[in-house]
PDB file of C-alpha atoms in Angstrom:
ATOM      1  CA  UNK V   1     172.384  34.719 -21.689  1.00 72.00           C
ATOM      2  CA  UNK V   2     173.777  35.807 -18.141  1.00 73.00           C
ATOM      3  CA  UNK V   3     177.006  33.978 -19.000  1.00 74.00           C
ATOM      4  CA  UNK V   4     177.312  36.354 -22.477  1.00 75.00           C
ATOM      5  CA  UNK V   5     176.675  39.829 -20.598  1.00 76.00           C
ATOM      6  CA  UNK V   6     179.359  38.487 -17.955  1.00 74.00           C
ATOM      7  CA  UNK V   7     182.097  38.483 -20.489  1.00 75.00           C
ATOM      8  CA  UNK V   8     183.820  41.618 -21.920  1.00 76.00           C
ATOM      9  CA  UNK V   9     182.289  42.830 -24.692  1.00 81.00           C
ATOM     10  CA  UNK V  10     184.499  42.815 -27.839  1.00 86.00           C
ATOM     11  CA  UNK V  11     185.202  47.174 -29.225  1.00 88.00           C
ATOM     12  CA  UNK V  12     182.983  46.209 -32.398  1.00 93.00           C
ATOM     13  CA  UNK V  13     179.736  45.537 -29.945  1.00 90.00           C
ATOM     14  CA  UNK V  14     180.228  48.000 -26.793  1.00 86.00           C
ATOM     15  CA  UNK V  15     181.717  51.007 -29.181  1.00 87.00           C
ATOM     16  CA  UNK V  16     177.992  51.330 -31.660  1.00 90.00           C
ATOM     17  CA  UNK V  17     176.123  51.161 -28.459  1.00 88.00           C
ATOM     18  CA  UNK V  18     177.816  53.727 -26.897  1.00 84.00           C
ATOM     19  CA  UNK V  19     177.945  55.820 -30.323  1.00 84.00           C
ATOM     20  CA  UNK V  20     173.810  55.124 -30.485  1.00 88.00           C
ATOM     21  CA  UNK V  21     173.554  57.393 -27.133  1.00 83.00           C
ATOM     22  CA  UNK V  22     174.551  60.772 -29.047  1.00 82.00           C
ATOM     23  CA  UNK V  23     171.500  60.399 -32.169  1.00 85.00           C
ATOM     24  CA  UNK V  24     169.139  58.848 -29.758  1.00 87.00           C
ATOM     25  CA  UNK V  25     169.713  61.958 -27.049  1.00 83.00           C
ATOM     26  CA  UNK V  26     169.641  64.264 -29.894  1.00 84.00           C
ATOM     27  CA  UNK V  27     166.227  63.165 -31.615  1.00 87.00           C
ATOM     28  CA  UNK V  28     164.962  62.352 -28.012  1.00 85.00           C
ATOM     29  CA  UNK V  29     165.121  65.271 -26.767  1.00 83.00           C
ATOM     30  CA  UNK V  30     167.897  67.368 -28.380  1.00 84.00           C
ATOM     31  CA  UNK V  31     170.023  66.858 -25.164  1.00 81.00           C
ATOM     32  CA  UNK V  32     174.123  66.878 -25.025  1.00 79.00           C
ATOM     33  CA  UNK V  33     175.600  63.469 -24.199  1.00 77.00           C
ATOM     34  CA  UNK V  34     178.204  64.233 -21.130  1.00 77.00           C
ATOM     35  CA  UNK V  35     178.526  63.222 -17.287  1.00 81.00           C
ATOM     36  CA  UNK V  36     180.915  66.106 -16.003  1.00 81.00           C
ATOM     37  CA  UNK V  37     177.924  68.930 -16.038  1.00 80.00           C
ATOM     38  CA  UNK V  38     175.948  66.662 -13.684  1.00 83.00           C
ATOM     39  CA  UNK V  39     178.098  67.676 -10.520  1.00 82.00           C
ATOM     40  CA  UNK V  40     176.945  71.238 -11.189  1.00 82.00           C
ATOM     41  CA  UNK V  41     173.750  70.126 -11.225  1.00 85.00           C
ATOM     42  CA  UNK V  42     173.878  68.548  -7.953  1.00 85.00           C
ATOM     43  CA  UNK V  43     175.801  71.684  -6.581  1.00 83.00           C
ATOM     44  CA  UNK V  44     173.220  73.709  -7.677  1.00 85.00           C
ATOM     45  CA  UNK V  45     170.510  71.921  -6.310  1.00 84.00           C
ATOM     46  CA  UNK V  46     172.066  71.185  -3.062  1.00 85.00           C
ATOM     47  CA  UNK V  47     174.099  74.275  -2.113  1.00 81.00           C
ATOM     48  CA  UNK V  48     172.319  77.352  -1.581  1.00 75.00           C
ATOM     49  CA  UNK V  49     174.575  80.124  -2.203  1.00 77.00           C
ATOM     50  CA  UNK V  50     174.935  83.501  -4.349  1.00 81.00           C
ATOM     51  CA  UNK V  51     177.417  81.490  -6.160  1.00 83.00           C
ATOM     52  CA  UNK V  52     177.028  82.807  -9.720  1.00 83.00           C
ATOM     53  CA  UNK V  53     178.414  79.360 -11.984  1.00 79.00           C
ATOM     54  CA  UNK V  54     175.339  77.776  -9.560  1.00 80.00           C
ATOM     55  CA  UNK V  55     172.415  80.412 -10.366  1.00 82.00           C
ATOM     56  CA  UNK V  56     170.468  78.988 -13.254  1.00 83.00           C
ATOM     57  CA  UNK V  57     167.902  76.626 -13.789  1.00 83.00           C
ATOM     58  CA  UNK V  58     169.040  73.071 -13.070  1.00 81.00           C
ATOM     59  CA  UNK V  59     165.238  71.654 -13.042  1.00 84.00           C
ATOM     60  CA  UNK V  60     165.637  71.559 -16.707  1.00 84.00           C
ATOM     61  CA  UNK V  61     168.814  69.313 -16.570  1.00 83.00           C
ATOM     62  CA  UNK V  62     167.496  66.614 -13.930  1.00 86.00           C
ATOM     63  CA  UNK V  63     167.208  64.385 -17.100  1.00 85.00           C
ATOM     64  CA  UNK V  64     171.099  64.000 -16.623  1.00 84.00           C
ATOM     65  CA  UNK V  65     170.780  63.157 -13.065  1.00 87.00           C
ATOM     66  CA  UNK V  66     168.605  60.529 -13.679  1.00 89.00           C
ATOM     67  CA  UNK V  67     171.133  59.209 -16.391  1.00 86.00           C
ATOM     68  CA  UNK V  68     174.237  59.417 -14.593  1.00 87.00           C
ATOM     69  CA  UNK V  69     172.304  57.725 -11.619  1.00 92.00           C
ATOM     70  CA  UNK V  70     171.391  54.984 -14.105  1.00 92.00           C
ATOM     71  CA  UNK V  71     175.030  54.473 -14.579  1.00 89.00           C
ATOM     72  CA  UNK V  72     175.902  54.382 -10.750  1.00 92.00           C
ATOM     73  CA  UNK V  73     173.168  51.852 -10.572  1.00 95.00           C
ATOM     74  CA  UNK V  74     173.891  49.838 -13.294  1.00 91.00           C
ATOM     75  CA  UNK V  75     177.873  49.730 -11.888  1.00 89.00           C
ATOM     76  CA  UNK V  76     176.711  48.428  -8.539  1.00 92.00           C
ATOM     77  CA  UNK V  77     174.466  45.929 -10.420  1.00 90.00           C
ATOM     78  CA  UNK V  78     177.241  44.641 -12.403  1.00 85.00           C
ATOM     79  CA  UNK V  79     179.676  44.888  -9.822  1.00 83.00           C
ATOM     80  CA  UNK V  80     177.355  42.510  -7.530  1.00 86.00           C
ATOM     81  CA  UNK V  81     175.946  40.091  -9.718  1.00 83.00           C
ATOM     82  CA  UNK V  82     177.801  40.507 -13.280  1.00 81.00           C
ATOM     83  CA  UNK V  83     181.489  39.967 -11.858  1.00 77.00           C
ATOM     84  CA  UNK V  84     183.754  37.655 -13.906  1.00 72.00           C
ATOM     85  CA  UNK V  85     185.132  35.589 -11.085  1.00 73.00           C
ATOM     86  CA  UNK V  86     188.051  35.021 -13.091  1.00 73.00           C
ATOM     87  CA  UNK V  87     191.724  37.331 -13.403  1.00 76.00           C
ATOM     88  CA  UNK V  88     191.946  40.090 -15.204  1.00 80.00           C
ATOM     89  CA  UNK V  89     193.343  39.280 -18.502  1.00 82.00           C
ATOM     90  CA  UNK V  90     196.549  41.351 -18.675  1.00 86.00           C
ATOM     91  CA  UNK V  91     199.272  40.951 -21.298  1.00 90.00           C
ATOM     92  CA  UNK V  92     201.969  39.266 -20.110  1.00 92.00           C
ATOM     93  CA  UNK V  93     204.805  41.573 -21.027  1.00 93.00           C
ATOM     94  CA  UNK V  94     202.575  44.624 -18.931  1.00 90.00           C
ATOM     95  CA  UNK V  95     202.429  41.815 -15.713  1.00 90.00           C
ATOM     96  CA  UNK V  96     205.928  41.591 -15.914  1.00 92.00           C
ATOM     97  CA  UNK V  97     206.476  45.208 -15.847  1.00 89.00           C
ATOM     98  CA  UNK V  98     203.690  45.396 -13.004  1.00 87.00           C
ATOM     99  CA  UNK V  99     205.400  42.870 -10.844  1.00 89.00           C
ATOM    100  CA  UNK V 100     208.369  44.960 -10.535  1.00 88.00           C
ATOM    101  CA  UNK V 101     206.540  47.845  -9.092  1.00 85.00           C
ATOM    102  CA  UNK V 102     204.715  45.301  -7.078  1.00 83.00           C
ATOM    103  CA  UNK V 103     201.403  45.190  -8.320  1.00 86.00           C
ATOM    104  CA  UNK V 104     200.809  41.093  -8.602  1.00 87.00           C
ATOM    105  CA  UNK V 105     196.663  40.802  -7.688  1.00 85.00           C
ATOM    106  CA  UNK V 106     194.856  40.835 -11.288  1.00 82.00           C
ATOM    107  CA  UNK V 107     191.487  39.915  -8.891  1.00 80.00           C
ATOM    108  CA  UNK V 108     190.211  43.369  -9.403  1.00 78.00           C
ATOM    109  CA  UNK V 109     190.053  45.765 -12.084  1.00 78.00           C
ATOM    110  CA  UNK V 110     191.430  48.427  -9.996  1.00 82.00           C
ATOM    111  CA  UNK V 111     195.114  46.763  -8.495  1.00 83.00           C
ATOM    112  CA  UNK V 112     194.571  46.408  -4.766  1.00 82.00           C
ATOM    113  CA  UNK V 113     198.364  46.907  -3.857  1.00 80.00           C
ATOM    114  CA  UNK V 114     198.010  50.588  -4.231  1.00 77.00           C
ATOM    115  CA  UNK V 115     193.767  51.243  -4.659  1.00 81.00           C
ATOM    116  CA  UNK V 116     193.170  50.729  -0.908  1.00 84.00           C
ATOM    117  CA  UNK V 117     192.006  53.336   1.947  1.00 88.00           C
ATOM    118  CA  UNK V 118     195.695  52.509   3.815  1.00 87.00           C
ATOM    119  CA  UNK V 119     197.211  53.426   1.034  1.00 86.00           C
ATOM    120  CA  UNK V 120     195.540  56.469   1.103  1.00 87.00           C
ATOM    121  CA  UNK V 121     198.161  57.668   3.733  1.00 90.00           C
ATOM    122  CA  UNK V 122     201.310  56.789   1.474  1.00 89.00           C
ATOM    123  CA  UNK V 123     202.980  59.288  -1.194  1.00 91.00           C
ATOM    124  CA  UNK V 124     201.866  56.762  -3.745  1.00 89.00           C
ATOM    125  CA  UNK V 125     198.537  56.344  -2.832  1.00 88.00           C
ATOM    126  CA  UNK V 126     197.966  60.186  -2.610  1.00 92.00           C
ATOM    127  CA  UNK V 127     199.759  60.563  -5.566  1.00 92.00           C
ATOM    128  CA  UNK V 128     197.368  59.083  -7.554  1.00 89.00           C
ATOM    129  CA  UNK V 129     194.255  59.056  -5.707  1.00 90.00           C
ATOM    130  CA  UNK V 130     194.052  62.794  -4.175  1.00 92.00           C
ATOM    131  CA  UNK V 131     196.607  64.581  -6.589  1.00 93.00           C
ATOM    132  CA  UNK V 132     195.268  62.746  -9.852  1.00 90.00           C
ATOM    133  CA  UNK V 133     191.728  63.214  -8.977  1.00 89.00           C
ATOM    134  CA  UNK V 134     191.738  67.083  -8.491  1.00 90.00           C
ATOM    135  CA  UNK V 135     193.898  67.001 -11.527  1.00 90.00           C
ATOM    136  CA  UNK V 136     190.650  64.964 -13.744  1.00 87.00           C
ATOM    137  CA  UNK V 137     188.356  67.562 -11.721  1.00 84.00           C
ATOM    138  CA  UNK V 138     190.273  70.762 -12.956  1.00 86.00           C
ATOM    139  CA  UNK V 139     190.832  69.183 -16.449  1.00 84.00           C
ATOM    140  CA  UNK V 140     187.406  68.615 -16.955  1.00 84.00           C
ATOM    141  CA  UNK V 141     186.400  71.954 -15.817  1.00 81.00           C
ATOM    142  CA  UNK V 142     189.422  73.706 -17.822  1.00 84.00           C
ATOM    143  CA  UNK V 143     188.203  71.659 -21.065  1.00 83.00           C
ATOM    144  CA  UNK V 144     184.498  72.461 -20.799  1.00 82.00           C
ATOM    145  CA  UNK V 145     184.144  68.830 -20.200  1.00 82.00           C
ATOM    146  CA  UNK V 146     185.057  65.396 -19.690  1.00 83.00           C
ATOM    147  CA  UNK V 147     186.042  62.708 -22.113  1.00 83.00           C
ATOM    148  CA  UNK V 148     182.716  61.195 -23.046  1.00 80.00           C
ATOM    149  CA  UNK V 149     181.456  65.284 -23.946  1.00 83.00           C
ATOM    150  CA  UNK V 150     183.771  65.752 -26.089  1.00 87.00           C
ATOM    151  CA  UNK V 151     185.212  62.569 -27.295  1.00 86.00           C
ATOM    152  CA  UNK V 152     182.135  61.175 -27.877  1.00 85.00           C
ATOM    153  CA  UNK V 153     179.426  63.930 -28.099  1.00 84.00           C
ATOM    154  CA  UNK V 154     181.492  66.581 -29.689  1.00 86.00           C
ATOM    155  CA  UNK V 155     183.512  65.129 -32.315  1.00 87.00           C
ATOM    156  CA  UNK V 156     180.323  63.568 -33.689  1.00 83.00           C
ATOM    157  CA  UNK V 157     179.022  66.698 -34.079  1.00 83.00           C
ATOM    158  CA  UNK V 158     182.315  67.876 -35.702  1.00 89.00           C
ATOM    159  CA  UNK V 159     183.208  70.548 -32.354  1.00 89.00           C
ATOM    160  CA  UNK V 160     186.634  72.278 -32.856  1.00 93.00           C
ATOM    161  CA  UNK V 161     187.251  72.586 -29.119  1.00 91.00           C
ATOM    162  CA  UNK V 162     186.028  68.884 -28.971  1.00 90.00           C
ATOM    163  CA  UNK V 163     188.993  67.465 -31.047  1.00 94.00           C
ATOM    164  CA  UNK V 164     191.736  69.832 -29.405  1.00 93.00           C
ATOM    165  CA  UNK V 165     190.071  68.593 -26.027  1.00 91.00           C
ATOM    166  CA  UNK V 166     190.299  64.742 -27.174  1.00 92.00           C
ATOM    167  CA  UNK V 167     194.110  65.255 -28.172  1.00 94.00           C
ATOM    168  CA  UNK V 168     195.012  67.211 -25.425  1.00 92.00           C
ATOM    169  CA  UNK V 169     193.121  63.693 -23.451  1.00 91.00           C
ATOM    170  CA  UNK V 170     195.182  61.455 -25.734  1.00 93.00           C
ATOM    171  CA  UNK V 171     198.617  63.035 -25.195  1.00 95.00           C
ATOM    172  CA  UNK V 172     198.069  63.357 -21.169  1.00 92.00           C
ATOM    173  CA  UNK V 173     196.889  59.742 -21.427  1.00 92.00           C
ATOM    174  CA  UNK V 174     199.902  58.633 -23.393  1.00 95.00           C
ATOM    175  CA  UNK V 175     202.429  61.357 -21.419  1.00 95.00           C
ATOM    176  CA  UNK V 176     201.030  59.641 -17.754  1.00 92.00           C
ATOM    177  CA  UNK V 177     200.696  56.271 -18.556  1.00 90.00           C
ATOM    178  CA  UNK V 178     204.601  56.165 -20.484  1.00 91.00           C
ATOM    179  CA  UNK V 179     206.492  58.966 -18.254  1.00 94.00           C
ATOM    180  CA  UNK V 180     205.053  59.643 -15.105  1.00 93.00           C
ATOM    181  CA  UNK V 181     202.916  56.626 -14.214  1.00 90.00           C
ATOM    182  CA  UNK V 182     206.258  54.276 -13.358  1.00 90.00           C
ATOM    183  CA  UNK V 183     207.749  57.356 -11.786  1.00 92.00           C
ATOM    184  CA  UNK V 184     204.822  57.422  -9.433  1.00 91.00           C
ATOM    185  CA  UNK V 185     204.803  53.591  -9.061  1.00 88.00           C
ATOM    186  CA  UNK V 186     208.384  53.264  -8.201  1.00 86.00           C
ATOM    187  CA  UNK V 187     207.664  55.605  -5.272  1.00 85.00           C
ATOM    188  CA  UNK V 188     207.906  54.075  -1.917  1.00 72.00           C
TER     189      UNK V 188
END
């Protein structure tokens, strides 16, 4: 059994269980399925201030702390005792293409070449660590929400601003990883 939660598990197994979490939240408790709104929880909660966007009632949202600390648990679980100690299965055509912006190590599912704290201090590594995470943080603010709110949440329960949200994710998705990704790469 160990060895079969070990493995990846194929779209047609992982994708119903995550599309389970929006009914079962719903008829649980009528509760919205996202992660984003949980740092405003824990801003409100930790951060006394006359900051309006923090003023309200985050007691009656701790239910999404406890869920999103369930996930940061279950990650360190998996990452300690559920690791694949094989490679990464990449396509070979992508390695190729990898290997000439020097990212060889397949070891990790982050590549360690650029996805280290010295790194940190290069144009690359700032780049895409610093730059691109303020850019997720103001995208998820500017869209009400991140991907799993609205991708998952809101277009099954047929949102407008949820499917202009999940293209708008698609086309940055397809825009970085296409266009700017080996721009950034290619940096020294």
């Amino acid at each position: 059994m160990l060895e079969i939660i070990k493995q990846p598990w194929p779209w047609y197994v992982a994708g119903p269980l995550i599309g389970l979490t929006v009914p079962s939240l719903l008829i649980l408790g009528n509760k919205s399925f996202g992660i984003s709104s949980s740092l405003r929880h824990v801003c409100a909660a930790c951060i006394p201030s006359d900051i309006k966007f923090f003023k309200y009632d985050w007691k009656k949202e701790i239910w999404n702390l406890f869920f999103v600390f369930g996930i940061l648990l279950g990650g360190i679980i998996a990452s300690q005792f559920l690791i694949n100690p094989g490679e990464i299965s990449v396509n070979p055509s992508l390695k190729s293409e990898l290997a000439t912006y020097g990212i060889t190590d397949y070891s990790n599912m982050v590549p360690v070449q650029f996805m280290n704290f010295a790194s940190l201090f290069t144009l690359k590594g700032f780049i895409i660590m610093v730059v691109g995470g303020f850019l997720v943080g103001f995208g998820t603010r500017y869209a009400g929400g991140c991907t799993s709110g609205h991708s998952i949440m809101g277009l099954s329960n047929l949102q407008w601003p949820s499917l202009i949200a999940t293209i708008c994710f698609m086309a940055g998705g397809f825009l970085m990883a296409n266009v700017m990704l080996p721009v950034i790469l290619s940096l020294n």
